[in-house]
Amino acid sequence: MLGLEKGRAPCFHYQLKRCDGACAGDETAEEHNARLLSALDGDRIAAWPFPGPLLLREHTLHPVDPQPPEQFYWVNHWVYHGHFNSINSAQRAADTESRRRFDRDSYHLIMKALVRGQVEVLGLDGKPVSNPLLGVGRRRER
């Protein structure tokens, strides 16, 4: 399909029965592309729906010493920058440069918490921010 393999015969994966045969004419390019897009759809990263960085406040139901009653997670464009025991600590950290990078596992955890409403969504100023993800796509969560 892409021309990555030279030759006129079906691809090596077709010979091993690991390919549905677009290279051999057993499936159309449209069928192949639809199947490919469907497979990739589960790994799609959603656009960041917030106007800026967030603090996610999580309440501890039954804190045990020395566990704090609430924790704050600093997140920006799906990048987790750290957790803090107070909003002031989180705000101070957000004023510094972070070297953290996108992590797919963190993305899924953050998305799940936002969709399920497990955290309060705050701006860096500590004021509530509307959560457009609340309840969205529950059937597609991981």
Short mmCIF file of C-alpha atoms in Angstrom, two decimals:
data_model
loop_
_atom_site.label_atom_id
_atom_site.label_comp_id
_atom_site.label_asym_id
_atom_site.label_seq_id
_atom_site.Cartn_x
_atom_site.Cartn_y
_atom_site.Cartn_z
CA MET A 1 0.00 0.00 0.00
CA LEU A 2 2.72 2.47 0.97
CA GLY A 3 5.37 1.06 -1.34
CA LEU A 4 7.73 0.28 1.53
CA GLU A 5 8.36 -3.24 0.26
CA LYS A 6 9.86 -3.74 -3.17
CA GLY A 7 8.55 -6.42 -5.47
CA ARG A 8 5.33 -7.38 -7.15
CA ALA A 9 4.22 -10.15 -4.80
CA PRO A 10 2.03 -9.63 -1.72
CA CYS A 11 3.82 -8.37 1.38
CA PHE A 12 5.62 -10.66 3.79
CA HIS A 13 2.89 -10.28 6.43
CA TYR A 14 0.28 -11.46 3.90
CA GLN A 15 2.32 -14.62 3.37
CA LEU A 16 2.35 -15.14 7.16
CA LYS A 17 -1.45 -14.58 7.30
CA ARG A 18 -0.98 -11.38 9.38
CA CYS A 19 -2.28 -9.05 6.67
CA ASP A 20 -5.81 -8.74 5.28
CA GLY A 21 -4.47 -8.51 1.75
CA ALA A 22 -4.73 -4.94 0.53
CA CYS A 23 -1.38 -5.62 -1.14
CA ALA A 24 -2.86 -8.67 -2.90
CA GLY A 25 -6.17 -7.11 -3.87
CA ASP A 26 -8.12 -9.08 -1.24
CA GLU A 27 -9.35 -5.82 0.32
CA THR A 28 -9.72 -2.37 -1.20
CA ALA A 29 -7.61 0.61 -0.22
CA GLU A 30 -10.75 2.16 1.27
CA GLU A 31 -11.38 -0.92 3.45
CA HIS A 32 -7.74 -0.97 4.52
CA ASN A 33 -7.76 2.75 5.38
CA ALA A 34 -11.04 2.47 7.32
CA ARG A 35 -9.63 -0.44 9.33
CA LEU A 36 -6.40 1.48 9.97
CA LEU A 37 -8.25 4.61 11.13
CA SER A 38 -10.48 2.53 13.38
CA ALA A 39 -7.44 0.88 14.98
CA LEU A 40 -5.70 4.22 15.51
CA ASP A 41 -8.81 5.94 16.87
CA GLY A 42 -8.37 4.38 20.31
CA ASP A 43 -4.94 5.98 20.63
CA ARG A 44 -6.05 9.45 19.60
CA ILE A 45 -5.05 12.26 21.97
CA ALA A 46 -7.84 14.76 22.62
CA ALA A 47 -7.17 18.46 22.13
CA TRP A 48 -6.60 20.33 25.42
CA PRO A 49 -10.07 21.81 26.09
CA PHE A 50 -9.05 24.31 28.76
CA PRO A 51 -7.89 27.92 28.38
CA GLY A 52 -4.62 27.27 30.23
CA PRO A 53 -2.89 25.21 32.93
CA LEU A 54 -4.96 23.57 35.65
CA LEU A 55 -4.77 22.51 39.24
CA LEU A 56 -6.78 19.37 39.87
CA ARG A 57 -7.89 19.11 43.49
CA GLU A 58 -8.42 15.61 44.81
CA HIS A 59 -10.03 15.08 48.21
CA THR A 60 -8.89 12.17 50.37
CA LEU A 61 -11.97 10.42 51.75
CA HIS A 62 -10.33 9.04 54.88
CA PRO A 63 -6.88 10.62 55.32
CA VAL A 64 -4.42 8.74 57.49
CA ASP A 65 -1.46 10.56 59.05
CA PRO A 66 0.61 11.98 57.39
CA GLN A 67 -1.67 11.95 54.34
CA PRO A 68 -3.17 15.39 53.61
CA PRO A 69 -6.96 15.79 53.29
CA GLU A 70 -6.51 17.08 49.75
CA GLN A 71 -3.84 17.14 47.06
CA PHE A 72 -3.33 19.33 44.01
CA TYR A 73 -2.05 18.16 40.65
CA TRP A 74 -0.57 20.68 38.24
CA VAL A 75 -1.46 19.78 34.63
CA ASN A 76 -1.00 21.67 31.38
CA HIS A 77 -1.83 20.36 27.89
CA TRP A 78 -2.10 16.82 29.32
CA VAL A 79 1.39 17.05 30.84
CA TYR A 80 1.47 16.16 34.54
CA HIS A 81 3.91 18.47 36.32
CA GLY A 82 3.61 17.19 39.90
CA HIS A 83 1.41 16.89 42.97
CA PHE A 84 1.35 19.15 46.02
CA ASN A 85 -0.18 19.15 49.49
CA SER A 86 -1.36 22.75 49.28
CA ILE A 87 -2.68 25.06 46.62
CA ASN A 88 0.06 27.58 47.47
CA SER A 89 2.79 25.00 46.82
CA ALA A 90 1.17 24.08 43.52
CA GLN A 91 0.88 27.72 42.48
CA ARG A 92 4.54 28.40 43.33
CA ALA A 93 5.62 25.36 41.33
CA ALA A 94 3.52 26.50 38.37
CA ASP A 95 5.53 29.74 38.34
CA THR A 96 8.71 27.76 37.63
CA GLU A 97 9.77 26.05 34.43
CA SER A 98 9.01 22.35 34.23
CA ARG A 99 10.93 19.85 32.14
CA ARG A 100 8.16 17.27 32.19
CA ARG A 101 6.94 15.84 28.89
CA PHE A 102 3.79 14.20 27.66
CA ASP A 103 3.25 10.69 28.99
CA ARG A 104 0.45 8.54 27.55
CA ASP A 105 -0.24 6.75 30.85
CA SER A 106 -0.57 10.07 32.69
CA TYR A 107 -2.84 11.32 29.91
CA HIS A 108 -5.21 8.38 30.39
CA LEU A 109 -5.28 8.83 34.19
CA ILE A 110 -5.95 12.58 33.89
CA MET A 111 -8.62 12.07 31.23
CA LYS A 112 -10.36 9.38 33.30
CA ALA A 113 -10.40 11.61 36.41
CA LEU A 114 -11.83 14.54 34.42
CA VAL A 115 -14.48 12.47 32.62
CA ARG A 116 -15.61 10.83 35.86
CA GLY A 117 -15.56 14.07 37.84
CA GLN A 118 -13.17 12.63 40.42
CA VAL A 119 -11.31 15.93 40.80
CA GLU A 120 -12.18 19.59 41.13
CA VAL A 121 -10.88 21.62 38.20
CA LEU A 122 -9.22 24.90 39.17
CA GLY A 123 -7.25 27.53 37.31
CA LEU A 124 -3.82 28.50 38.62
CA ASP A 125 -5.57 31.34 40.47
CA GLY A 126 -7.50 28.71 42.48
CA LYS A 127 -10.86 29.62 40.93
CA PRO A 128 -13.11 26.84 39.56
CA VAL A 129 -12.89 26.14 35.84
CA SER A 130 -15.71 24.53 33.87
CA ASN A 131 -14.99 20.91 32.97
CA PRO A 132 -16.20 20.25 29.40
CA LEU A 133 -15.11 16.60 29.67
CA LEU A 134 -17.41 15.66 32.55
CA GLY A 135 -19.33 12.55 31.47
CA VAL A 136 -18.04 12.67 27.87
CA GLY A 137 -17.05 9.44 26.18
CA ARG A 138 -17.56 7.22 29.22
CA ARG A 139 -17.85 4.15 26.99
CA ARG A 140 -14.41 4.80 25.45
CA GLU A 141 -12.42 5.19 28.67
CA ARG A 142 -9.54 2.89 29.39
#
